[in-house]
PDB file of C-alpha atoms and ligand atoms in Angstrom:
ATOM      1  CA  MET A   1      -0.065 270.588 -38.883  1.00  0.00           C
ATOM      2  CA  LYS A   2      -0.481 269.586 -42.483  1.00  0.00           C
ATOM      3  CA  ASN A   3       1.528 266.612 -43.707  1.00  0.00           C
ATOM      4  CA  PHE A   4       4.845 267.468 -45.350  1.00  0.00           C
ATOM      5  CA  VAL A   5       4.702 267.773 -49.138  1.00  0.00           C
ATOM      6  CA  ILE A   6       7.682 267.803 -51.458  1.00  0.00           C
ATOM      7  CA  ALA A   7       6.351 269.234 -54.736  1.00  0.00           C
ATOM      8  CA  ILE A   8       8.502 268.488 -57.776  1.00  0.00           C
ATOM      9  CA  ASP A   9       7.627 270.285 -61.002  1.00  0.00           C
ATOM     10  CA  GLY A  10       9.486 270.616 -64.266  1.00  0.00           C
ATOM     11  CA  PRO A  11       9.454 269.802 -67.965  1.00  0.00           C
ATOM     12  CA  ALA A  12       9.240 266.306 -69.472  1.00  0.00           C
ATOM     13  CA  GLY A  13      12.494 264.386 -69.245  1.00  0.00           C
ATOM     14  CA  ALA A  14      14.075 266.368 -66.409  1.00  0.00           C
ATOM     15  CA  GLY A  15      14.212 263.187 -64.321  1.00  0.00           C
ATOM     16  CA  LYS A  16      11.293 263.975 -62.017  1.00  0.00           C
ATOM     17  CA  SER A  17       9.901 260.428 -61.771  1.00  0.00           C
ATOM     18  CA  THR A  18      13.214 258.704 -61.169  1.00  0.00           C
ATOM     19  CA  VAL A  19      14.297 261.206 -58.554  1.00  0.00           C
ATOM     20  CA  ALA A  20      10.905 261.551 -56.844  1.00  0.00           C
ATOM     21  CA  LYS A  21      10.557 257.776 -56.443  1.00  0.00           C
ATOM     22  CA  ILE A  22      13.956 257.436 -54.781  1.00  0.00           C
ATOM     23  CA  VAL A  23      13.421 260.454 -52.520  1.00  0.00           C
ATOM     24  CA  ALA A  24      10.034 259.057 -51.427  1.00  0.00           C
ATOM     25  CA  GLU A  25      11.528 255.649 -50.747  1.00  0.00           C
ATOM     26  CA  LYS A  26      14.405 257.066 -48.702  1.00  0.00           C
ATOM     27  CA  LEU A  27      12.142 259.276 -46.601  1.00  0.00           C
ATOM     28  CA  GLY A  28       9.278 256.779 -46.293  1.00  0.00           C
ATOM     29  CA  PHE A  29       6.903 259.185 -48.071  1.00  0.00           C
ATOM     30  CA  LEU A  30       4.199 258.254 -50.570  1.00  0.00           C
ATOM     31  CA  TYR A  31       5.192 258.884 -54.199  1.00  0.00           C
ATOM     32  CA  VAL A  32       2.492 260.341 -56.453  1.00  0.00           C
ATOM     33  CA  ASP A  33       2.974 260.651 -60.220  1.00  0.00           C
ATOM     34  CA  THR A  34       0.282 263.074 -61.397  1.00  0.00           C
ATOM     35  CA  GLY A  35       1.301 262.751 -65.061  1.00  0.00           C
ATOM     36  CA  ALA A  36       0.096 259.133 -64.838  1.00  0.00           C
ATOM     37  CA  MET A  37      -3.396 260.427 -64.009  1.00  0.00           C
ATOM     38  CA  TYR A  38      -3.528 262.687 -67.087  1.00  0.00           C
ATOM     39  CA  ARG A  39      -2.171 259.796 -69.151  1.00  0.00           C
ATOM     40  CA  ALA A  40      -4.754 257.306 -67.843  1.00  0.00           C
ATOM     41  CA  LEU A  41      -7.664 259.612 -68.706  1.00  0.00           C
ATOM     42  CA  THR A  42      -6.173 260.216 -72.160  1.00  0.00           C
ATOM     43  CA  LEU A  43      -5.919 256.470 -72.717  1.00  0.00           C
ATOM     44  CA  LYS A  44      -9.557 255.982 -71.715  1.00  0.00           C
ATOM     45  CA  ALA A  45     -10.723 258.687 -74.139  1.00  0.00           C
ATOM     46  CA  MET A  46      -8.675 257.052 -76.907  1.00  0.00           C
ATOM     47  CA  LYS A  47     -10.127 253.614 -76.174  1.00  0.00           C
ATOM     48  CA  LYS A  48     -13.645 255.021 -76.175  1.00  0.00           C
ATOM     49  CA  ASN A  49     -12.955 256.917 -79.394  1.00  0.00           C
ATOM     50  CA  ILE A  50     -14.012 260.212 -77.862  1.00  0.00           C
ATOM     51  CA  ASP A  51     -13.243 263.214 -80.029  1.00  0.00           C
ATOM     52  CA  PHE A  52     -10.614 265.244 -78.119  1.00  0.00           C
ATOM     53  CA  ARG A  53     -12.348 268.463 -79.189  1.00  0.00           C
ATOM     54  CA  ASN A  54     -15.541 267.388 -77.414  1.00  0.00           C
ATOM     55  CA  LYS A  55     -14.917 268.963 -74.025  1.00  0.00           C
ATOM     56  CA  GLU A  56     -18.349 268.113 -72.566  1.00  0.00           C
ATOM     57  CA  LYS A  57     -17.995 264.453 -73.400  1.00  0.00           C
ATOM     58  CA  LEU A  58     -14.470 264.335 -71.966  1.00  0.00           C
ATOM     59  CA  ILE A  59     -15.623 265.920 -68.706  1.00  0.00           C
ATOM     60  CA  LYS A  60     -18.519 263.431 -68.445  1.00  0.00           C
ATOM     61  CA  MET A  61     -16.096 260.587 -69.063  1.00  0.00           C
ATOM     62  CA  VAL A  62     -13.831 261.778 -66.248  1.00  0.00           C
ATOM     63  CA  GLU A  63     -16.760 262.171 -63.851  1.00  0.00           C
ATOM     64  CA  ASN A  64     -17.583 258.537 -64.520  1.00  0.00           C
ATOM     65  CA  THR A  65     -14.087 257.183 -64.089  1.00  0.00           C
ATOM     66  CA  ASP A  66     -12.663 255.274 -61.168  1.00  0.00           C
ATOM     67  CA  MET A  67      -8.925 255.767 -60.886  1.00  0.00           C
ATOM     68  CA  LYS A  68      -6.565 254.434 -58.255  1.00  0.00           C
ATOM     69  CA  LEU A  69      -2.832 254.815 -57.828  1.00  0.00           C
ATOM     70  CA  TYR A  70      -1.064 252.335 -55.616  1.00  0.00           C
ATOM     71  CA  GLN A  71       2.204 250.619 -55.025  1.00  0.00           C
ATOM     72  CA  ASP A  72       2.984 246.912 -54.562  1.00  0.00           C
ATOM     73  CA  THR A  73       5.965 245.485 -56.443  1.00  0.00           C
ATOM     74  CA  LYS A  74       5.725 248.567 -58.680  1.00  0.00           C
ATOM     75  CA  TYR A  75       3.726 251.782 -59.020  1.00  0.00           C
ATOM     76  CA  ARG A  76       0.383 250.989 -60.588  1.00  0.00           C
ATOM     77  CA  VAL A  77      -2.466 252.912 -62.135  1.00  0.00           C
ATOM     78  CA  ILE A  78      -5.814 251.138 -62.043  1.00  0.00           C
ATOM     79  CA  LEU A  79      -8.398 252.599 -64.370  1.00  0.00           C
ATOM     80  CA  ASP A  80     -11.959 251.310 -63.923  1.00  0.00           C
ATOM     81  CA  GLY A  81     -10.504 248.156 -62.404  1.00  0.00           C
ATOM     82  CA  GLU A  82      -7.896 247.555 -65.090  1.00  0.00           C
ATOM     83  CA  ASP A  83      -4.133 247.867 -64.623  1.00  0.00           C
ATOM     84  CA  VAL A  84      -3.015 250.348 -67.310  1.00  0.00           C
ATOM     85  CA  SER A  85       0.447 251.122 -65.868  1.00  0.00           C
ATOM     86  CA  GLU A  86       2.277 250.004 -69.010  1.00  0.00           C
ATOM     87  CA  GLU A  87      -0.215 251.174 -71.619  1.00  0.00           C
ATOM     88  CA  ILE A  88      -0.224 254.796 -70.442  1.00  0.00           C
ATOM     89  CA  ARG A  89       3.476 255.129 -71.333  1.00  0.00           C
ATOM     90  CA  LYS A  90       2.848 254.641 -75.065  1.00  0.00           C
ATOM     91  CA  GLU A  91       3.865 257.421 -77.431  1.00  0.00           C
ATOM     92  CA  GLU A  92       0.312 257.940 -78.782  1.00  0.00           C
ATOM     93  CA  VAL A  93      -0.843 258.611 -75.229  1.00  0.00           C
ATOM     94  CA  SER A  94       1.978 261.131 -74.631  1.00  0.00           C
ATOM     95  CA  LYS A  95       0.989 262.958 -77.786  1.00  0.00           C
ATOM     96  CA  ASN A  96      -2.661 263.338 -76.753  1.00  0.00           C
ATOM     97  CA  THR A  97      -2.386 264.215 -73.045  1.00  0.00           C
ATOM     98  CA  HIS A  98      -2.375 267.943 -73.764  1.00  0.00           C
ATOM     99  CA  TYR A  99      -6.080 267.818 -74.643  1.00  0.00           C
ATOM    100  CA  ILE A 100      -7.019 266.450 -71.227  1.00  0.00           C
ATOM    101  CA  ALA A 101      -4.461 268.663 -69.466  1.00  0.00           C
ATOM    102  CA  SER A 102      -5.960 271.851 -70.876  1.00  0.00           C
ATOM    103  CA  ILE A 103      -9.511 271.367 -69.577  1.00  0.00           C
ATOM    104  CA  LEU A 104     -10.063 273.199 -66.292  1.00  0.00           C
ATOM    105  CA  GLU A 105     -13.024 271.082 -65.126  1.00  0.00           C
ATOM    106  CA  ILE A 106     -10.926 267.933 -65.528  1.00  0.00           C
ATOM    107  CA  ARG A 107      -7.957 269.448 -63.721  1.00  0.00           C
ATOM    108  CA  GLU A 108     -10.243 270.423 -60.844  1.00  0.00           C
ATOM    109  CA  ILE A 109     -11.363 266.820 -60.427  1.00  0.00           C
ATOM    110  CA  LEU A 110      -7.743 265.651 -60.444  1.00  0.00           C
ATOM    111  CA  TRP A 111      -6.599 268.409 -58.057  1.00  0.00           C
ATOM    112  CA  LYS A 112      -9.146 267.193 -55.530  1.00  0.00           C
ATOM    113  CA  MET A 113      -7.916 263.596 -55.810  1.00  0.00           C
ATOM    114  CA  GLN A 114      -4.313 264.770 -55.578  1.00  0.00           C
ATOM    115  CA  ARG A 115      -4.952 266.879 -52.469  1.00  0.00           C
ATOM    116  CA  ASN A 116      -6.583 263.889 -50.776  1.00  0.00           C
ATOM    117  CA  PHE A 117      -3.283 262.012 -50.633  1.00  0.00           C
ATOM    118  CA  ARG A 118      -2.005 264.542 -48.083  1.00  0.00           C
ATOM    119  CA  GLU A 119      -4.802 263.747 -45.645  1.00  0.00           C
ATOM    120  CA  THR A 120      -3.159 260.504 -44.610  1.00  0.00           C
ATOM    121  CA  CYS A 121       0.464 260.637 -45.773  1.00  0.00           C
ATOM    122  CA  LYS A 122       3.589 262.679 -46.213  1.00  0.00           C
ATOM    123  CA  ILE A 123       4.092 262.835 -49.950  1.00  0.00           C
ATOM    124  CA  VAL A 124       6.463 263.459 -52.807  1.00  0.00           C
ATOM    125  CA  MET A 125       4.280 264.562 -55.715  1.00  0.00           C
ATOM    126  CA  GLU A 126       5.553 265.321 -59.190  1.00  0.00           C
ATOM    127  CA  GLY A 127       3.981 267.028 -62.175  1.00  0.00           C
ATOM    128  CA  ARG A 128       3.699 270.480 -63.720  1.00  0.00           C
ATOM    129  CA  ASP A 129       1.400 272.389 -61.359  1.00  0.00           C
ATOM    130  CA  ILE A 130       2.023 270.825 -57.957  1.00  0.00           C
ATOM    131  CA  GLY A 131       3.635 273.871 -56.364  1.00  0.00           C
ATOM    132  CA  SER A 132       1.375 276.343 -58.160  1.00  0.00           C
ATOM    133  CA  LYS A 133      -2.075 274.737 -58.028  1.00  0.00           C
ATOM    134  CA  VAL A 134      -2.248 271.484 -56.093  1.00  0.00           C
ATOM    135  CA  PHE A 135      -0.240 272.487 -53.015  1.00  0.00           C
ATOM    136  CA  PRO A 136       0.648 276.185 -53.087  1.00  0.00           C
ATOM    137  CA  ASP A 137       1.490 275.667 -49.379  1.00  0.00           C
ATOM    138  CA  ALA A 138       3.859 272.728 -49.966  1.00  0.00           C
ATOM    139  CA  GLN A 139       6.688 272.857 -47.424  1.00  0.00           C
ATOM    140  CA  LEU A 140       9.314 272.206 -50.116  1.00  0.00           C
ATOM    141  CA  LYS A 141       8.983 273.104 -53.797  1.00  0.00           C
ATOM    142  CA  ILE A 142      11.519 271.982 -56.371  1.00  0.00           C
ATOM    143  CA  TYR A 143      11.700 272.935 -60.042  1.00  0.00           C
ATOM    144  CA  LEU A 144      13.713 270.250 -61.805  1.00  0.00           C
ATOM    145  CA  ASP A 145      15.170 271.232 -65.154  1.00  0.00           C
ATOM    146  CA  ALA A 146      17.739 270.081 -67.722  1.00  0.00           C
ATOM    147  CA  SER A 147      18.767 271.366 -71.141  1.00  0.00           C
ATOM    148  CA  VAL A 148      16.708 270.327 -74.165  1.00  0.00           C
ATOM    149  CA  GLU A 149      19.753 268.435 -75.541  1.00  0.00           C
ATOM    150  CA  GLU A 150      20.240 266.488 -72.332  1.00  0.00           C
ATOM    151  CA  ARG A 151      16.556 265.613 -72.018  1.00  0.00           C
ATOM    152  CA  ALA A 152      16.445 264.449 -75.637  1.00  0.00           C
ATOM    153  CA  LYS A 153      19.570 262.362 -75.057  1.00  0.00           C
ATOM    154  CA  ARG A 154      18.053 260.697 -71.969  1.00  0.00           C
ATOM    155  CA  ARG A 155      14.885 259.843 -73.906  1.00  0.00           C
ATOM    156  CA  TYR A 156      16.955 258.516 -76.814  1.00  0.00           C
ATOM    157  CA  LEU A 157      18.946 256.225 -74.518  1.00  0.00           C
ATOM    158  CA  GLN A 158      15.759 255.008 -72.833  1.00  0.00           C
ATOM    159  CA  LEU A 159      14.235 254.013 -76.179  1.00  0.00           C
ATOM    160  CA  LYS A 160      17.465 252.372 -77.318  1.00  0.00           C
ATOM    161  CA  GLU A 161      17.573 250.356 -74.132  1.00  0.00           C
ATOM    162  CA  LYS A 162      14.041 249.116 -74.828  1.00  0.00           C
ATOM    163  CA  GLY A 163      15.175 248.139 -78.325  1.00  0.00           C
ATOM    164  CA  GLU A 164      12.933 250.742 -79.970  1.00  0.00           C
ATOM    165  CA  ALA A 165      13.852 252.839 -82.988  1.00  0.00           C
ATOM    166  CA  ALA A 166      14.909 256.364 -82.081  1.00  0.00           C
ATOM    167  CA  ASP A 167      16.083 259.444 -83.903  1.00  0.00           C
ATOM    168  CA  ILE A 168      17.744 262.041 -81.693  1.00  0.00           C
ATOM    169  CA  GLU A 169      16.783 265.043 -83.841  1.00  0.00           C
ATOM    170  CA  GLU A 170      13.164 263.886 -83.971  1.00  0.00           C
ATOM    171  CA  ILE A 171      13.119 263.427 -80.195  1.00  0.00           C
ATOM    172  CA  LYS A 172      14.584 266.895 -79.701  1.00  0.00           C
ATOM    173  CA  LYS A 173      11.780 268.392 -81.761  1.00  0.00           C
ATOM    174  CA  GLU A 174       9.207 266.518 -79.658  1.00  0.00           C
ATOM    175  CA  VAL A 175      10.799 267.746 -76.432  1.00  0.00           C
ATOM    176  CA  ILE A 176      10.614 271.349 -77.648  1.00  0.00           C
ATOM    177  CA  GLU A 177       7.004 270.870 -78.729  1.00  0.00           C
ATOM    178  CA  ARG A 178       5.980 269.379 -75.347  1.00  0.00           C
ATOM    179  CA  ASP A 179       7.721 272.206 -73.472  1.00  0.00           C
ATOM    180  CA  LYS A 180       5.757 274.726 -75.505  1.00  0.00           C
ATOM    181  CA  LYS A 181       2.460 273.001 -74.715  1.00  0.00           C
ATOM    182  CA  ASP A 182       3.260 272.677 -70.991  1.00  0.00           C
ATOM    183  CA  LYS A 183       4.496 276.248 -70.576  1.00  0.00           C
ATOM    184  CA  ASN A 184       2.033 278.096 -72.784  1.00  0.00           C
ATOM    185  CA  ARG A 185      -1.318 276.565 -71.939  1.00  0.00           C
ATOM    186  CA  LYS A 186      -3.806 278.930 -70.319  1.00  0.00           C
ATOM    187  CA  ILE A 187      -4.812 276.602 -67.489  1.00  0.00           C
ATOM    188  CA  ALA A 188      -2.143 275.701 -64.936  1.00  0.00           C
ATOM    189  CA  PRO A 189       0.935 276.074 -67.132  1.00  0.00           C
ATOM    190  CA  LEU A 190       4.354 274.915 -66.013  1.00  0.00           C
ATOM    191  CA  VAL A 191       5.987 277.883 -64.252  1.00  0.00           C
ATOM    192  CA  LYS A 192       9.097 278.524 -62.214  1.00  0.00           C
ATOM    193  CA  LEU A 193       7.714 279.813 -58.942  1.00  0.00           C
ATOM    194  CA  PRO A 194       9.663 282.343 -56.903  1.00  0.00           C
ATOM    195  CA  ASP A 195       9.425 280.085 -53.844  1.00  0.00           C
ATOM    196  CA  ALA A 196      10.616 276.941 -55.676  1.00  0.00           C
ATOM    197  CA  ILE A 197      14.218 275.815 -55.579  1.00  0.00           C
ATOM    198  CA  TYR A 198      15.608 275.552 -59.084  1.00  0.00           C
ATOM    199  CA  LEU A 199      17.757 272.477 -59.758  1.00  0.00           C
ATOM    200  CA  ASP A 200      19.426 272.084 -63.130  1.00  0.00           C
ATOM    201  CA  THR A 201      20.176 268.373 -63.492  1.00  0.00           C
ATOM    202  CA  THR A 202      21.983 268.617 -66.845  1.00  0.00           C
ATOM    203  CA  ASN A 203      25.357 267.797 -65.331  1.00  0.00           C
ATOM    204  CA  LEU A 204      24.231 265.962 -62.210  1.00  0.00           C
ATOM    205  CA  THR A 205      23.799 262.244 -61.569  1.00  0.00           C
ATOM    206  CA  ILE A 206      20.520 260.891 -60.191  1.00  0.00           C
ATOM    207  CA  GLU A 207      22.233 260.273 -56.835  1.00  0.00           C
ATOM    208  CA  GLU A 208      23.438 263.869 -56.675  1.00  0.00           C
ATOM    209  CA  VAL A 209      19.953 265.247 -57.342  1.00  0.00           C
ATOM    210  CA  VAL A 210      18.415 262.913 -54.743  1.00  0.00           C
ATOM    211  CA  GLU A 211      20.998 263.977 -52.175  1.00  0.00           C
ATOM    212  CA  LYS A 212      20.347 267.670 -52.825  1.00  0.00           C
ATOM    213  CA  ILE A 213      16.598 267.247 -52.350  1.00  0.00           C
ATOM    214  CA  ILE A 214      17.013 265.221 -49.167  1.00  0.00           C
ATOM    215  CA  ASN A 215      19.383 267.872 -47.775  1.00  0.00           C
ATOM    216  CA  LEU A 216      16.859 270.578 -48.630  1.00  0.00           C
ATOM    217  CA  TYR A 217      14.171 268.582 -46.849  1.00  0.00           C
ATOM    218  CA  HIS A 218      16.292 268.349 -43.687  1.00  0.00           C
ATOM    219  CA  GLN A 219      17.075 272.067 -43.875  1.00  0.00           C
ATOM    220  CA  LYS A 220      13.357 272.860 -44.081  1.00  0.00           C
ATOM    221  CA  LEU A 221      12.585 270.590 -41.153  1.00  0.00           C
ATOM    222  CA  ASN A 222      15.279 272.202 -39.021  1.00  0.00           C
ATOM    223  CA  SER A 223      14.294 275.746 -39.947  1.00  0.00           C
ATOM    224  CA  SER A 224      10.626 275.159 -39.127  1.00  0.00           C
ATOM    225  CA  GLY A 225      11.731 273.884 -35.708  1.00  0.00           C
TER     226      GLY A 225
HETATM  227  O1   DC B 301       4.980 263.803 -66.594  1.00  0.00           O
HETATM  228  P1   DC B 301       4.339 263.133 -67.779  1.00  0.00           P
HETATM  229  O2   DC B 301       5.145 263.275 -69.049  1.00  0.00           O
HETATM  230  O3   DC B 301       3.964 261.704 -67.507  1.00  0.00           O
HETATM  231  O4   DC B 301       2.972 263.934 -68.007  1.00  0.00           O
HETATM  232  C1   DC B 301       2.075 263.586 -69.021  1.00  0.00           C
HETATM  233  C2   DC B 301       1.329 264.813 -69.516  1.00  0.00           C
HETATM  234  O5   DC B 301       0.441 265.304 -68.533  1.00  0.00           O
HETATM  235  C3   DC B 301       2.208 265.983 -69.927  1.00  0.00           C
HETATM  236  O6   DC B 301       1.920 266.296 -71.267  1.00  0.00           O
HETATM  237  C4   DC B 301       1.810 267.136 -69.069  1.00  0.00           C
HETATM  238  C5   DC B 301       0.574 266.695 -68.350  1.00  0.00           C
HETATM  239  N1   DC B 301       0.618 266.979 -66.914  1.00  0.00           N
HETATM  240  C6   DC B 301       0.004 268.112 -66.465  1.00  0.00           C
HETATM  241  O7   DC B 301      -0.534 268.871 -67.255  1.00  0.00           O
HETATM  242  N2   DC B 301      -0.005 268.382 -65.141  1.00  0.00           N
HETATM  243  C7   DC B 301       0.587 267.570 -64.257  1.00  0.00           C
HETATM  244  N3   DC B 301       0.545 267.866 -62.959  1.00  0.00           N
HETATM  245  C8   DC B 301       1.259 266.410 -64.717  1.00  0.00           C
HETATM  246  C9   DC B 301       1.256 266.147 -66.074  1.00  0.00           C
END
């Protein structure tokens, strides 16, 4: 029997990370943030000044990268021995991840790493292609969504809380732009799968979403006997 996987996909700002972390904690599963992996590789390419149009060089870079995800007091990403957990959240990194995310050879390397987590643990994994590419046989697939307005508002409040300047209309434009890139890329685009459960979180609290997912997990367990 393969370890249980809860695959959570959806657009940026739908609340995947927040919800997935809590669900994993409550169930005692490992939480895996695959976006962090794409971000870490993007950061490395930026630091090394690699031209994002140079696919060959990017692939070589990834082949020569050591990346670890682990959890102590917080979730950490260690890139070639350095903790980059904070740095990968920067706006410049978000803007450039689509280059890395659209290269098949790089995705294949990451898919392999991502699939390895299931060998030893039950997992909650979030991203864009978890149900479609990483674990098409995941026991529970969730597509987490929210309206563009709501996702922009959440991002706006996050920035405000950090004391950073934020313009809601500007953020909305960025959200729309990121959706386009995630949904329209040729390789592993974000899709709503027929076997995924669609959850619109626009009018739900984090606790309500967590509860729904945990109930779905128990239903799946009971139905598979
Ligand atoms: O979830 P996030 O915003 O941290 O993801 C960062 C970027 O990585 C985002 O632009 C989409 C991409 N990504 C992806 O292509 N596939 C995944 N499984 C996760 C993220």
